[in-house]
Coordinates of C-alpha atoms in Angstrom, one line a residue:
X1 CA -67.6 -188.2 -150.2
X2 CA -64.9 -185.6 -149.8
X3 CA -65.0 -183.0 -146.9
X4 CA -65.9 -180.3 -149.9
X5 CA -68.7 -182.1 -151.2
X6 CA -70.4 -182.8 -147.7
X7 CA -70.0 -179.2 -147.2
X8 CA -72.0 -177.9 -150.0
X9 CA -74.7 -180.9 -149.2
X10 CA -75.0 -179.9 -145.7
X11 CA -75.3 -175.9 -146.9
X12 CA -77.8 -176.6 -149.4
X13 CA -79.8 -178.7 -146.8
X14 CA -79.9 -176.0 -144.5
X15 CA -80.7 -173.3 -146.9
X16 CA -84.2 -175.5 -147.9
X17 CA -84.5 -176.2 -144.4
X18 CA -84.9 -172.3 -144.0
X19 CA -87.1 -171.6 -147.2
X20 CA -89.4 -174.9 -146.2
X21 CA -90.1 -172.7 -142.8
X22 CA -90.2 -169.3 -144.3
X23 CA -87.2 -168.3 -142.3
X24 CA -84.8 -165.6 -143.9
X25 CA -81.3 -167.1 -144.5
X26 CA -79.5 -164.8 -142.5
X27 CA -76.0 -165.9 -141.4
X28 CA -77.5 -166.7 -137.7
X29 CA -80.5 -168.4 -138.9
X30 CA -78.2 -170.3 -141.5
X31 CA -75.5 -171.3 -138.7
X32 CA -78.1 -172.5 -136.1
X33 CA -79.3 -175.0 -139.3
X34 CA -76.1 -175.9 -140.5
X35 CA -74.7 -177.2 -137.1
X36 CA -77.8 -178.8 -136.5
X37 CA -77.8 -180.7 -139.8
X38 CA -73.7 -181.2 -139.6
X39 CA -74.2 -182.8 -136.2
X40 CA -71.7 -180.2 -134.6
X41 CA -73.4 -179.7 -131.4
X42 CA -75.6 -182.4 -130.2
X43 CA -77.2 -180.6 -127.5
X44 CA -78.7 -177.6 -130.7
X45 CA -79.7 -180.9 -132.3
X46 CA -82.1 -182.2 -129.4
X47 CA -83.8 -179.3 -129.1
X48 CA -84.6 -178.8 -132.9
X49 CA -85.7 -182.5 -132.6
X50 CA -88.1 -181.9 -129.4
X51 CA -89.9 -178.4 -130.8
X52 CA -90.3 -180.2 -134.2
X53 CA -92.2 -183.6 -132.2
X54 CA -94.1 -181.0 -130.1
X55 CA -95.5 -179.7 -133.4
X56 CA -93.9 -176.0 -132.0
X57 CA -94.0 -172.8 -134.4
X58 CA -90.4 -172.7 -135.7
X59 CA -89.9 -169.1 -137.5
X60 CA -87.3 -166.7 -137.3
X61 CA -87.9 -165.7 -133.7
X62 CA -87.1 -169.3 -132.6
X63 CA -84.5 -169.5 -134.5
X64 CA -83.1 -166.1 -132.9
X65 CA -83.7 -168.1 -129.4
X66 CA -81.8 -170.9 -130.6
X67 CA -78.6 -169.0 -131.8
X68 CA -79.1 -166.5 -128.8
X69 CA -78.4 -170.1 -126.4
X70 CA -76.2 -172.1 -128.1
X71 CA -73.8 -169.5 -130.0
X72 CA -73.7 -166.2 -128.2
X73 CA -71.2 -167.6 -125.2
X74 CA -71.6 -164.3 -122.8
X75 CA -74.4 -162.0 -121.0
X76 CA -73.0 -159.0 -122.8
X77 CA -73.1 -160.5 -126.3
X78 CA -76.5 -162.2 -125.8
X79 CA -77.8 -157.9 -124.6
X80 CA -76.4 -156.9 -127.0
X81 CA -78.6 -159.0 -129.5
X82 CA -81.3 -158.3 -127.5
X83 CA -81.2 -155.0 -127.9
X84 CA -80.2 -155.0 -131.6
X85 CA -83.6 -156.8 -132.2
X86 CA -85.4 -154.3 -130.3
X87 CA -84.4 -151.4 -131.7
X88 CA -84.9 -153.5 -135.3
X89 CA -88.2 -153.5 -134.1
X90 CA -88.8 -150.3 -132.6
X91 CA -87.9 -148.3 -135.7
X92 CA -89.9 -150.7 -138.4
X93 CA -92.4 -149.8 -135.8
X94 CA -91.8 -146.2 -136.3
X95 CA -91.3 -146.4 -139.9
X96 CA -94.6 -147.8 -140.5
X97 CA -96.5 -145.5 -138.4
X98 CA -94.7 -142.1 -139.5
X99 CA -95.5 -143.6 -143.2
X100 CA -98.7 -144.5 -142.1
X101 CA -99.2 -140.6 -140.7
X102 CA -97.8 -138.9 -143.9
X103 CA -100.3 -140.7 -146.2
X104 CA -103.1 -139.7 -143.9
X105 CA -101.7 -136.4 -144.0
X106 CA -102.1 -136.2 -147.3
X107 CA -105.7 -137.5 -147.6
X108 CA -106.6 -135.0 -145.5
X109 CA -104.4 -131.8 -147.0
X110 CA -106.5 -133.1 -150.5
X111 CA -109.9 -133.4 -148.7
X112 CA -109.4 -130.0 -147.0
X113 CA -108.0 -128.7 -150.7
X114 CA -111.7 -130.4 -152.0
X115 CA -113.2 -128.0 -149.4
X116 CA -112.3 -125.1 -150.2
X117 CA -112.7 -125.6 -153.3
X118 CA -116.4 -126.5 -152.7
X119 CA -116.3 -123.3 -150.6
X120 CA -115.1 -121.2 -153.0
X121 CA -118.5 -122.3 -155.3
X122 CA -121.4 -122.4 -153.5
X123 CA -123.7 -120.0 -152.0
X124 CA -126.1 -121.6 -150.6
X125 CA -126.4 -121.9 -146.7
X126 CA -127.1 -125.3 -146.6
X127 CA -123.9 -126.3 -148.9
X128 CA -121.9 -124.6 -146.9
X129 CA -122.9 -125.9 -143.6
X130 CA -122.4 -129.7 -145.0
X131 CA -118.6 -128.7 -146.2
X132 CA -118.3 -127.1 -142.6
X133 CA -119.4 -130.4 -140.9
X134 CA -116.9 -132.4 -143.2
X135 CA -114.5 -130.0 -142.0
X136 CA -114.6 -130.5 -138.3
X137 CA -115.0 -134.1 -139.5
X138 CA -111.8 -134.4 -140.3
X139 CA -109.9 -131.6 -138.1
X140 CA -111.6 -134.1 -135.3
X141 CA -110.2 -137.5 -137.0
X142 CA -106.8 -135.3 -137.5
X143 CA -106.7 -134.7 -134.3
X144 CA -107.3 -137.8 -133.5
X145 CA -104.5 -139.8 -135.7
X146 CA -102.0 -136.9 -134.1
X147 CA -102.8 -138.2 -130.7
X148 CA -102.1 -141.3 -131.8
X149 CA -98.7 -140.5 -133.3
X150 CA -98.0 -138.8 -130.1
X151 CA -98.7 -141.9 -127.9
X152 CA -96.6 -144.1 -129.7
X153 CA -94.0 -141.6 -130.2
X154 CA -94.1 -141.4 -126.2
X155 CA -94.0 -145.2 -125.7
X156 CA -91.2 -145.4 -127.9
X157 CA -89.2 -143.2 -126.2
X158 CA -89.6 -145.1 -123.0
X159 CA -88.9 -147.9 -124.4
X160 CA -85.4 -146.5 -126.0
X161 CA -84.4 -145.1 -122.3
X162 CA -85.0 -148.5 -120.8
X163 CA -83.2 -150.3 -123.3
X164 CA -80.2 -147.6 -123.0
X165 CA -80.7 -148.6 -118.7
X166 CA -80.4 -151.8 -119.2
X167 CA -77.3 -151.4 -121.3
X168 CA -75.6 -149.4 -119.1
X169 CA -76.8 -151.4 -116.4
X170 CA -74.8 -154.4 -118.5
X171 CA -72.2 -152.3 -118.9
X172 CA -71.4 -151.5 -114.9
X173 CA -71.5 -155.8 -114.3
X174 CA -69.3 -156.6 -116.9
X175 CA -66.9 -154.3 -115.4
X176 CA -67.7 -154.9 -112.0
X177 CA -65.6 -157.5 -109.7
X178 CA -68.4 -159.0 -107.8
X179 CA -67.0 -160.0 -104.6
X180 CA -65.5 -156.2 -103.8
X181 CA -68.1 -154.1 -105.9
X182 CA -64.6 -152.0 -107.5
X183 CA -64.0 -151.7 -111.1
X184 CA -62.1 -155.0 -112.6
X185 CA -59.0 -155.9 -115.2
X186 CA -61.4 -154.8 -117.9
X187 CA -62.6 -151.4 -116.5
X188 CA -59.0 -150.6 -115.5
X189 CA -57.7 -151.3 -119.3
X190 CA -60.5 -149.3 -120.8
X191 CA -60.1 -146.0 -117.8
X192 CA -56.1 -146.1 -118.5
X193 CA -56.3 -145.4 -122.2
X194 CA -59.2 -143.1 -122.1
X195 CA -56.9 -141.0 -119.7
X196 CA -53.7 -141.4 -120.7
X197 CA -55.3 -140.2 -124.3
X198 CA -57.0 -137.1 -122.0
X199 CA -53.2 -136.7 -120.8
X200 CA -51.5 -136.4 -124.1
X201 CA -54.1 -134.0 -125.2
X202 CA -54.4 -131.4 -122.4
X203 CA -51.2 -132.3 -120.3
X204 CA -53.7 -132.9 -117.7
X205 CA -51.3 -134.8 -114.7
X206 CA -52.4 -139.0 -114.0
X207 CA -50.8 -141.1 -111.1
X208 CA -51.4 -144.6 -110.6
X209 CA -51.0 -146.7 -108.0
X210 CA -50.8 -150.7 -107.3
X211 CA -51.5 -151.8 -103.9
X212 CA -50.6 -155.4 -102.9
X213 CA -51.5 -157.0 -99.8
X214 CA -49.2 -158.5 -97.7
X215 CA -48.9 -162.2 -97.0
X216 CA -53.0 -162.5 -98.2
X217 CA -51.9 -166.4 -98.7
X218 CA -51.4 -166.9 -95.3
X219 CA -54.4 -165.0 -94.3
X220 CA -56.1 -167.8 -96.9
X221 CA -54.4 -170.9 -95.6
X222 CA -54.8 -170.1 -92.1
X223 CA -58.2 -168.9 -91.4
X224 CA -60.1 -169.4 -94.6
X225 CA -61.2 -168.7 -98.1
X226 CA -64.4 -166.3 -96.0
X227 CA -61.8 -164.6 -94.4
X228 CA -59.5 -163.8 -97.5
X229 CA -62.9 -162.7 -98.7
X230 CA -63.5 -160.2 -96.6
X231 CA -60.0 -159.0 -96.2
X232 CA -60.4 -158.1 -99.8
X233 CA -63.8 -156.1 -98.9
X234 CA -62.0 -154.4 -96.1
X235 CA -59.0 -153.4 -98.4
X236 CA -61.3 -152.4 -101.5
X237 CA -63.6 -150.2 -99.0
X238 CA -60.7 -148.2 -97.6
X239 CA -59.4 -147.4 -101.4
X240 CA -62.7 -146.3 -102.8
X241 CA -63.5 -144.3 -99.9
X242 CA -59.9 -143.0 -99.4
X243 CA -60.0 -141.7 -103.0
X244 CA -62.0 -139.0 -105.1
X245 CA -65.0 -140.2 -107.2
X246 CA -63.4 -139.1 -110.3
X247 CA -60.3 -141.4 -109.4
X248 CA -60.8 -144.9 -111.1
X249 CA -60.4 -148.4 -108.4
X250 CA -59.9 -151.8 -109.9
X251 CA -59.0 -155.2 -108.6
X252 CA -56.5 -155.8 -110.6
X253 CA -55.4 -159.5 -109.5
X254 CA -56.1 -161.8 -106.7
X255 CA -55.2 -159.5 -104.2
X256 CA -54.1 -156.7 -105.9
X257 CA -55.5 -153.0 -106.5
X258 CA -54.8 -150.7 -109.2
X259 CA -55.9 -147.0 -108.7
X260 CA -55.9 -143.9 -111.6
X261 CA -55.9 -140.3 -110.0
X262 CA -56.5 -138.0 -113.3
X263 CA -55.3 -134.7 -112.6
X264 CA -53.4 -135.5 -109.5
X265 CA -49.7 -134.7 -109.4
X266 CA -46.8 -137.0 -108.3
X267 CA -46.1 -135.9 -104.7
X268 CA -50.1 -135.4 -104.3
X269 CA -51.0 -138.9 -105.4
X270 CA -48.1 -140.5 -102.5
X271 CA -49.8 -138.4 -99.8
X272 CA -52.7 -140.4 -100.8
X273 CA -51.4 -143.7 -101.2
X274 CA -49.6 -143.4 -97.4
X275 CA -52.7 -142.3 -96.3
X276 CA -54.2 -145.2 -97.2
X277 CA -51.4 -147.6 -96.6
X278 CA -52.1 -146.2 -92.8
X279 CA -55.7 -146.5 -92.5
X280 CA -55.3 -150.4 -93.6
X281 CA -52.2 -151.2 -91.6
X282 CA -54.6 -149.8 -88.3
X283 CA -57.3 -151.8 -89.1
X284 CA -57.3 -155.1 -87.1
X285 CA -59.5 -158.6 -88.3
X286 CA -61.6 -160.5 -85.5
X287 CA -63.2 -163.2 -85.9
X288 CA -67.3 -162.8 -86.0
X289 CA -67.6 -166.0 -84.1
X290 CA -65.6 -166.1 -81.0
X291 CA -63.9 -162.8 -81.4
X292 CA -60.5 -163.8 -81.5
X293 CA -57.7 -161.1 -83.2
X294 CA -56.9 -162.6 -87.0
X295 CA -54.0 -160.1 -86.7
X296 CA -53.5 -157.0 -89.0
X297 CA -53.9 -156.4 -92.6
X298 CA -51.2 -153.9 -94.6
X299 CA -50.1 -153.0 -98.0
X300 CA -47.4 -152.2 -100.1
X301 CA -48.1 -149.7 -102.8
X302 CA -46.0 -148.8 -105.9
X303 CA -46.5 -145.2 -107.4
X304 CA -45.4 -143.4 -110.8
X305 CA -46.7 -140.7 -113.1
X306 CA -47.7 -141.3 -116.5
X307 CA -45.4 -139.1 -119.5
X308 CA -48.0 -138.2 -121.9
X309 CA -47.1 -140.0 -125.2
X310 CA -45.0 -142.9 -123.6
X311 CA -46.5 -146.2 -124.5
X312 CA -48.5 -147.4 -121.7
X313 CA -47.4 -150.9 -120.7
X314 CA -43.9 -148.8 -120.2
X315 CA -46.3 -146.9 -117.6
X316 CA -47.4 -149.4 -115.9
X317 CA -43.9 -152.1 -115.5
X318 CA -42.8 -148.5 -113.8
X319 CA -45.7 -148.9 -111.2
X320 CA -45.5 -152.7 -111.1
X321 CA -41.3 -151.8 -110.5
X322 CA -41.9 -149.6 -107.6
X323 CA -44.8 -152.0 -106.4
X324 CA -42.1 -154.8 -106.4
X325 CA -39.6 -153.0 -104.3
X326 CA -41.9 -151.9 -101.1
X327 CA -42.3 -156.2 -101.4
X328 CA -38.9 -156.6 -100.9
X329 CA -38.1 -153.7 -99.1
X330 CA -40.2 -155.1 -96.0
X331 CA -43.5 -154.4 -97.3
X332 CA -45.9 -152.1 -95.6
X333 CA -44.5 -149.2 -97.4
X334 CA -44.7 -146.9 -100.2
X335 CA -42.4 -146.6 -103.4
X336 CA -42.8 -143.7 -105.5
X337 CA -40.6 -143.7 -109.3
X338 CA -41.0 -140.7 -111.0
X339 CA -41.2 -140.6 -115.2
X340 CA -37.3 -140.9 -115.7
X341 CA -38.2 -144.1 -113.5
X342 CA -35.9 -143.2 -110.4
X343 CA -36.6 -144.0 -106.8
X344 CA -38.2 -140.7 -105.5
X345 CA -37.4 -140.4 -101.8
X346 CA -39.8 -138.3 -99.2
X347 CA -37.9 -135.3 -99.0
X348 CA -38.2 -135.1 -102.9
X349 CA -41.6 -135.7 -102.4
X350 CA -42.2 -133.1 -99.9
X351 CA -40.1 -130.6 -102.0
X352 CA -42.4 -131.2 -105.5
X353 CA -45.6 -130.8 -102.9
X354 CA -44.6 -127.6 -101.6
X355 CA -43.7 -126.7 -105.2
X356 CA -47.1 -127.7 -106.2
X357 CA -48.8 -125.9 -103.6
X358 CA -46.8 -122.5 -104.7
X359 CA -47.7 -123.2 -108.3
X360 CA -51.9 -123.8 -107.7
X361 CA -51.8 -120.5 -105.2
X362 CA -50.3 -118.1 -107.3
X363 CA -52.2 -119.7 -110.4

């Protein structure tokens, strides 16, 4: 049998398997069978074997289980299906019960049409008090079925902001590092183009920064991978505090840090990043258990300003450029490249912040 005919066999298998259980041949539900029958992942195959011995219900829902386990490989993706069956759910939910509501409506609009045309007919005093009564009736049962709507409308909504929490909520730890509680690679890629994009449109000013710290290897080696841990706590605490909320803090490697500062100019954003360099290089590490001085901690920090419209991985080899020279220029330092990507000394520096500070007080 050629690989083309066990194909087909193997499709059409799966395809009764699905109509024998009443199971909607949707591409999931068809690849959970087809990689059962085709043998492809034994561990899918055991568990299709043990619920079918154990006589268990096996409908669509399981079969969402099963591709929900064994095909969607992340957190994110398997939320992300979650939620996608919820909200299947919550507006078939809806549908059916605003359908529901607009056919009761109109049973009622003909019934209270009936009425007044029974109204408009008799004169007796007893007539009329039966068509009154039938009224109430069904302003009462009305009443009643618009409660009703009004509860499940209400529940619906909740359910739509917890599902929208919990995204978000997925959202933050996918983006998260763990160990230092900072923005990671991901967050960093996603922050630079959605500013760089604010930049070309509004000519709004963004700096970046990457801070390296020095000689974290032999911090490692030496004393431990607890205390390279909590060197990289230490350094990611003094950046997100030493920095506005606005600004966006990543680990961006190992031990490296980027940092964006949207709407923060050049000389502005290496005031910052020597503040910073400072506050690390005067924090000293001792030992929790005996006290002993694990020496200091200090970082060397390259700096550059984005040029609206210039592709962005030239943007950032012009940070990573100035980050490489305070390496070899003894570390512990600051190195600033402006957007022609030349070396910007302090007195430069000093000159564009006085500028800046004209520019803002006569604005």
């Amino acid at each position: 049998m050629n690989d083309e005919t066990r194909i087909v066999q193997i499709g059409e298998r799966a395809f009764a398997a699905l109509r024998e259980r009443g199971i909607l041949p949707s591409p999931e539900n068809y690849l959970v069978w087809y990689t059962h029958l085709a043998g492809e992942n034994p561990a899918l195959s055991r568990m299709i074997r043990l619920l079918e011995q154990n006589r268990d219900s096996f409908d669509a829902k399981r079969c969402r289980e099963l591709y929900a386990r064994y095909f969607l490989r992340s957190d994110m993706q398997r939320t992300l299906a979650e939620a996608t069956d919820r909200i299947k759910g919550l507006t078939e939910r809806l549908g059916d019960l605003l359908a529901h509501s607009g056919e009761e409506s109109a049973r009622a609009s003909s019934r209270f049409e009936a009425a007044a045309r029974a109204l408009a007919t008799t004169c007796g005093l007893e007539e009329i008090r039966r068509v009154v009564v039938a009224l109430d009736a069904e302003a009462r049962r009305m009443a009643a079925e618009t409660r009703t709507l009004g509860c499940e409308l209400q529940r619906s909504s909740r359910e739509v902001a917890e599902l929208q929490s919990h995204l978000e909520r997925m959202q933050r730890e996918v983006e998260t590092d763990p160990l230092t509680g900072v923005g990671n690679r991901r967050h960093f890629d996603v922050a630079l183009k959605r500013l760089a994009a604010r930049s070309l449109e509004d000519g709004t000013p963004l700096s970046m920064m990457l801070a390296d710290i020095d000689h974290f290897k032999r911090f490692n080696d030496t004393f431990g991978h607890d205390v390279g841990d909590v060197v990289l706590r230490l350094v990611a605490g003094v950046i997100r505090r030493g920095v506005r909320d606005n600004d966006v803090v990543a680990r961006f490697g190992g031990e490296e840090f980027a940092v964006l500062m949207p709407g923060v100019e050049l000389a502005e954003a290496a005031a910052v990043a020597e503040r910073l360099r400072a506050t690390v290089a005067g924090r000293r590490l001792r030992s929790r258990e005996d006290g002993r001085d694990l020496g200091m901690v200090t970082l060397s920090i390259g700096l550059s300003a984005y040029c609206p419209g210039e592709p962005l991985d030239r943007f950032f080899r012009r940070v990573d450029s100035a980050l490489y020279e305070a390496k070899q220029g003894g570390r512990n330092r600051v190195v600033v490249r402006d957007v022609e990507d030349r070396l910007v000394n302090e007195e430069e520096l000093a000159r564009a912040g006085r500028a800046g500070e004209q520019a803002r007080a006569s604005a």
